[in-house]
Amino acid sequence: MNNKFQKFVWLNNFGLNYLLIFLLLGLFLSWIGLGWVLNSFLILVALIFIAPMIVLWRIRWWLQRDLVENKCPVCSYRFTGFNKTEGRCPNCGEPLKIEEGHFYRVIPPDTIDIDAVEVSVNQLED
Ligand SMILES: [Zn+2]
């Protein structure tokens, strides 16, 4: 633990030294009229750090807008798909169309969709 603390202190001193050198260099450059070099370097560093954050934010926004999680209308298997696309259910293989946050079956025009009803023997006898 003592060794880790010494390492931490050494790292802190190392960082402080670089920060001090950077500040002195900045003051020197602005004193001799080359402040634009420092400014362009700082802008470049800011772009390097800010650009990936903007890209990640944009990807996250796009995924939240276009990813749809819903249940298959045939087998009720819950999965994720992209909005306004067609695909198949990974569980039952049914062709599905994904629109407005829901999964819909892709049915040929002449198909009649029916629901099977289980009738018990007692009902038949009555
Ligand atoms: Zn399914």
PDB file of C-alpha atoms and ligand atoms in Angstrom:
ATOM      1  CA  MET A   1       0.000   0.000   0.000  1.00  0.00           C
ATOM      2  CA  ASN A   2       2.863   2.335   0.794  1.00  0.00           C
ATOM      3  CA  ASN A   3       4.376   1.503  -2.576  1.00  0.00           C
ATOM      4  CA  LYS A   4       1.097   2.391  -4.328  1.00  0.00           C
ATOM      5  CA  PHE A   5       0.933   5.713  -2.484  1.00  0.00           C
ATOM      6  CA  GLN A   6       4.488   6.570  -3.565  1.00  0.00           C
ATOM      7  CA  LYS A   7       3.547   5.713  -7.143  1.00  0.00           C
ATOM      8  CA  PHE A   8       0.494   7.993  -6.893  1.00  0.00           C
ATOM      9  CA  VAL A   9       2.585  10.876  -5.529  1.00  0.00           C
ATOM     10  CA  TRP A  10       5.149  10.333  -8.259  1.00  0.00           C
ATOM     11  CA  LEU A  11       2.410  10.363 -10.941  1.00  0.00           C
ATOM     12  CA  ASN A  12       0.927  13.539  -9.451  1.00  0.00           C
ATOM     13  CA  ASN A  13       4.313  15.267  -9.490  1.00  0.00           C
ATOM     14  CA  PHE A  14       4.831  14.090 -13.039  1.00  0.00           C
ATOM     15  CA  GLY A  15       1.489  15.597 -14.123  1.00  0.00           C
ATOM     16  CA  LEU A  16       2.128  18.853 -12.255  1.00  0.00           C
ATOM     17  CA  ASN A  17       5.520  19.212 -13.931  1.00  0.00           C
ATOM     18  CA  TYR A  18       3.967  18.799 -17.379  1.00  0.00           C
ATOM     19  CA  LEU A  19       1.172  21.245 -16.547  1.00  0.00           C
ATOM     20  CA  LEU A  20       3.704  23.833 -15.297  1.00  0.00           C
ATOM     21  CA  ILE A  21       5.898  23.404 -18.394  1.00  0.00           C
ATOM     22  CA  PHE A  22       2.803  23.712 -20.617  1.00  0.00           C
ATOM     23  CA  LEU A  23       1.678  26.914 -18.862  1.00  0.00           C
ATOM     24  CA  LEU A  24       5.158  28.470 -19.075  1.00  0.00           C
ATOM     25  CA  LEU A  25       5.407  27.515 -22.741  1.00  0.00           C
ATOM     26  CA  GLY A  26       1.985  29.087 -23.354  1.00  0.00           C
ATOM     27  CA  LEU A  27       2.985  32.301 -21.603  1.00  0.00           C
ATOM     28  CA  PHE A  28       6.255  32.403 -23.543  1.00  0.00           C
ATOM     29  CA  LEU A  29       4.513  31.802 -26.893  1.00  0.00           C
ATOM     30  CA  SER A  30       1.917  34.501 -26.230  1.00  0.00           C
ATOM     31  CA  TRP A  31       4.690  36.861 -25.039  1.00  0.00           C
ATOM     32  CA  ILE A  32       6.589  36.498 -28.350  1.00  0.00           C
ATOM     33  CA  GLY A  33       3.380  36.781 -30.407  1.00  0.00           C
ATOM     34  CA  LEU A  34       2.818  33.124 -31.241  1.00  0.00           C
ATOM     35  CA  GLY A  35      -0.289  32.668 -29.112  1.00  0.00           C
ATOM     36  CA  TRP A  36      -2.150  31.298 -32.143  1.00  0.00           C
ATOM     37  CA  VAL A  37       0.105  28.199 -32.020  1.00  0.00           C
ATOM     38  CA  LEU A  38      -1.067  27.486 -28.497  1.00  0.00           C
ATOM     39  CA  ASN A  39      -4.680  28.289 -29.405  1.00  0.00           C
ATOM     40  CA  SER A  40      -4.664  25.975 -32.410  1.00  0.00           C
ATOM     41  CA  PHE A  41      -3.069  23.221 -30.320  1.00  0.00           C
ATOM     42  CA  LEU A  42      -5.761  23.608 -27.648  1.00  0.00           C
ATOM     43  CA  ILE A  43      -8.503  23.579 -30.294  1.00  0.00           C
ATOM     44  CA  LEU A  44      -6.994  20.415 -31.784  1.00  0.00           C
ATOM     45  CA  VAL A  45      -6.893  18.720 -28.369  1.00  0.00           C
ATOM     46  CA  ALA A  46     -10.499  19.779 -27.701  1.00  0.00           C
ATOM     47  CA  LEU A  47     -11.588  18.385 -31.086  1.00  0.00           C
ATOM     48  CA  ILE A  48      -9.816  15.099 -30.356  1.00  0.00           C
ATOM     49  CA  PHE A  49     -11.757  14.761 -27.090  1.00  0.00           C
ATOM     50  CA  ILE A  50     -15.096  16.255 -28.183  1.00  0.00           C
ATOM     51  CA  ALA A  51     -15.496  14.610 -31.614  1.00  0.00           C
ATOM     52  CA  PRO A  52     -15.769  11.011 -30.267  1.00  0.00           C
ATOM     53  CA  MET A  53     -18.318  12.152 -27.667  1.00  0.00           C
ATOM     54  CA  ILE A  54     -20.447  13.781 -30.391  1.00  0.00           C
ATOM     55  CA  VAL A  55     -20.168  10.654 -32.549  1.00  0.00           C
ATOM     56  CA  LEU A  56     -21.154   8.396 -29.616  1.00  0.00           C
ATOM     57  CA  TRP A  57     -24.092  10.667 -28.734  1.00  0.00           C
ATOM     58  CA  ARG A  58     -25.255  10.635 -32.357  1.00  0.00           C
ATOM     59  CA  ILE A  59     -25.009   6.798 -32.582  1.00  0.00           C
ATOM     60  CA  ARG A  60     -26.917   6.428 -29.320  1.00  0.00           C
ATOM     61  CA  TRP A  61     -29.638   8.822 -30.527  1.00  0.00           C
ATOM     62  CA  TRP A  62     -29.927   6.911 -33.826  1.00  0.00           C
ATOM     63  CA  LEU A  63     -30.169   3.559 -32.030  1.00  0.00           C
ATOM     64  CA  GLN A  64     -32.845   4.850 -29.633  1.00  0.00           C
ATOM     65  CA  ARG A  65     -34.862   6.162 -32.560  1.00  0.00           C
ATOM     66  CA  ASP A  66     -34.582   3.137 -34.861  1.00  0.00           C
ATOM     67  CA  LEU A  67     -34.333   0.130 -32.540  1.00  0.00           C
ATOM     68  CA  VAL A  68     -37.646  -1.545 -31.780  1.00  0.00           C
ATOM     69  CA  GLU A  69     -38.133  -4.154 -29.074  1.00  0.00           C
ATOM     70  CA  ASN A  70     -41.417  -5.996 -29.268  1.00  0.00           C
ATOM     71  CA  LYS A  71     -43.024  -9.443 -29.272  1.00  0.00           C
ATOM     72  CA  CYS A  72     -43.529 -11.641 -32.318  1.00  0.00           C
ATOM     73  CA  PRO A  73     -47.284 -11.664 -33.145  1.00  0.00           C
ATOM     74  CA  VAL A  74     -47.143 -15.427 -33.803  1.00  0.00           C
ATOM     75  CA  CYS A  75     -45.073 -16.941 -31.001  1.00  0.00           C
ATOM     76  CA  SER A  76     -44.752 -13.980 -28.557  1.00  0.00           C
ATOM     77  CA  TYR A  77     -40.952 -14.248 -28.599  1.00  0.00           C
ATOM     78  CA  ARG A  78     -39.488 -10.863 -27.533  1.00  0.00           C
ATOM     79  CA  PHE A  79     -36.627  -9.584 -29.703  1.00  0.00           C
ATOM     80  CA  THR A  80     -35.153  -6.408 -31.193  1.00  0.00           C
ATOM     81  CA  GLY A  81     -35.201  -5.142 -34.780  1.00  0.00           C
ATOM     82  CA  PHE A  82     -34.697  -1.956 -36.782  1.00  0.00           C
ATOM     83  CA  ASN A  83     -37.690   0.293 -37.547  1.00  0.00           C
ATOM     84  CA  LYS A  84     -39.086   0.335 -41.123  1.00  0.00           C
ATOM     85  CA  THR A  85     -37.436  -2.944 -42.126  1.00  0.00           C
ATOM     86  CA  GLU A  86     -38.551  -6.481 -42.792  1.00  0.00           C
ATOM     87  CA  GLY A  87     -37.096  -9.551 -41.177  1.00  0.00           C
ATOM     88  CA  ARG A  88     -37.870 -12.920 -39.706  1.00  0.00           C
ATOM     89  CA  CYS A  89     -38.616 -13.939 -36.144  1.00  0.00           C
ATOM     90  CA  PRO A  90     -35.505 -15.675 -34.768  1.00  0.00           C
ATOM     91  CA  ASN A  91     -37.720 -18.139 -32.857  1.00  0.00           C
ATOM     92  CA  CYS A  92     -40.405 -19.280 -35.344  1.00  0.00           C
ATOM     93  CA  GLY A  93     -39.091 -17.896 -38.663  1.00  0.00           C
ATOM     94  CA  GLU A  94     -42.276 -15.922 -39.452  1.00  0.00           C
ATOM     95  CA  PRO A  95     -41.670 -13.049 -41.942  1.00  0.00           C
ATOM     96  CA  LEU A  96     -42.323  -9.783 -40.092  1.00  0.00           C
ATOM     97  CA  LYS A  97     -42.569  -6.116 -41.012  1.00  0.00           C
ATOM     98  CA  ILE A  98     -41.408  -3.608 -38.388  1.00  0.00           C
ATOM     99  CA  GLU A  99     -43.321  -0.309 -38.415  1.00  0.00           C
ATOM    100  CA  GLU A 100     -44.028   2.373 -35.785  1.00  0.00           C
ATOM    101  CA  GLY A 101     -42.564   0.366 -32.940  1.00  0.00           C
ATOM    102  CA  HIS A 102     -44.508  -2.848 -33.582  1.00  0.00           C
ATOM    103  CA  PHE A 103     -43.970  -6.108 -35.444  1.00  0.00           C
ATOM    104  CA  TYR A 104     -46.597  -7.051 -38.052  1.00  0.00           C
ATOM    105  CA  ARG A 105     -46.956 -10.288 -39.994  1.00  0.00           C
ATOM    106  CA  VAL A 106     -46.245 -10.123 -43.720  1.00  0.00           C
ATOM    107  CA  ILE A 107     -49.365 -11.829 -45.073  1.00  0.00           C
ATOM    108  CA  PRO A 108     -50.105 -12.500 -48.786  1.00  0.00           C
ATOM    109  CA  PRO A 109     -53.294 -10.641 -49.925  1.00  0.00           C
ATOM    110  CA  ASP A 110     -55.582 -13.718 -50.191  1.00  0.00           C
ATOM    111  CA  THR A 111     -54.763 -15.169 -46.781  1.00  0.00           C
ATOM    112  CA  ILE A 112     -57.508 -15.383 -44.176  1.00  0.00           C
ATOM    113  CA  ASP A 113     -56.161 -15.262 -40.636  1.00  0.00           C
ATOM    114  CA  ILE A 114     -58.051 -17.474 -38.183  1.00  0.00           C
ATOM    115  CA  ASP A 115     -57.679 -18.268 -34.519  1.00  0.00           C
ATOM    116  CA  ALA A 116     -58.133 -21.876 -33.441  1.00  0.00           C
ATOM    117  CA  VAL A 117     -60.588 -22.279 -30.559  1.00  0.00           C
ATOM    118  CA  GLU A 118     -60.299 -25.282 -28.291  1.00  0.00           C
ATOM    119  CA  VAL A 119     -63.719 -26.773 -27.558  1.00  0.00           C
ATOM    120  CA  SER A 120     -64.066 -29.038 -24.548  1.00  0.00           C
ATOM    121  CA  VAL A 121     -66.001 -32.327 -24.713  1.00  0.00           C
ATOM    122  CA  ASN A 122     -68.619 -31.133 -22.173  1.00  0.00           C
ATOM    123  CA  GLN A 123     -69.580 -28.199 -24.439  1.00  0.00           C
ATOM    124  CA  LEU A 124     -70.122 -30.537 -27.385  1.00  0.00           C
ATOM    125  CA  GLU A 125     -72.492 -32.778 -25.417  1.00  0.00           C
ATOM    126  CA  ASP A 126     -74.760 -29.857 -24.394  1.00  0.00           C
TER     127      ASP A 126
HETATM  128 ZN    ZN B   1     -42.076 -15.800 -33.704  1.00  0.00          ZN
END
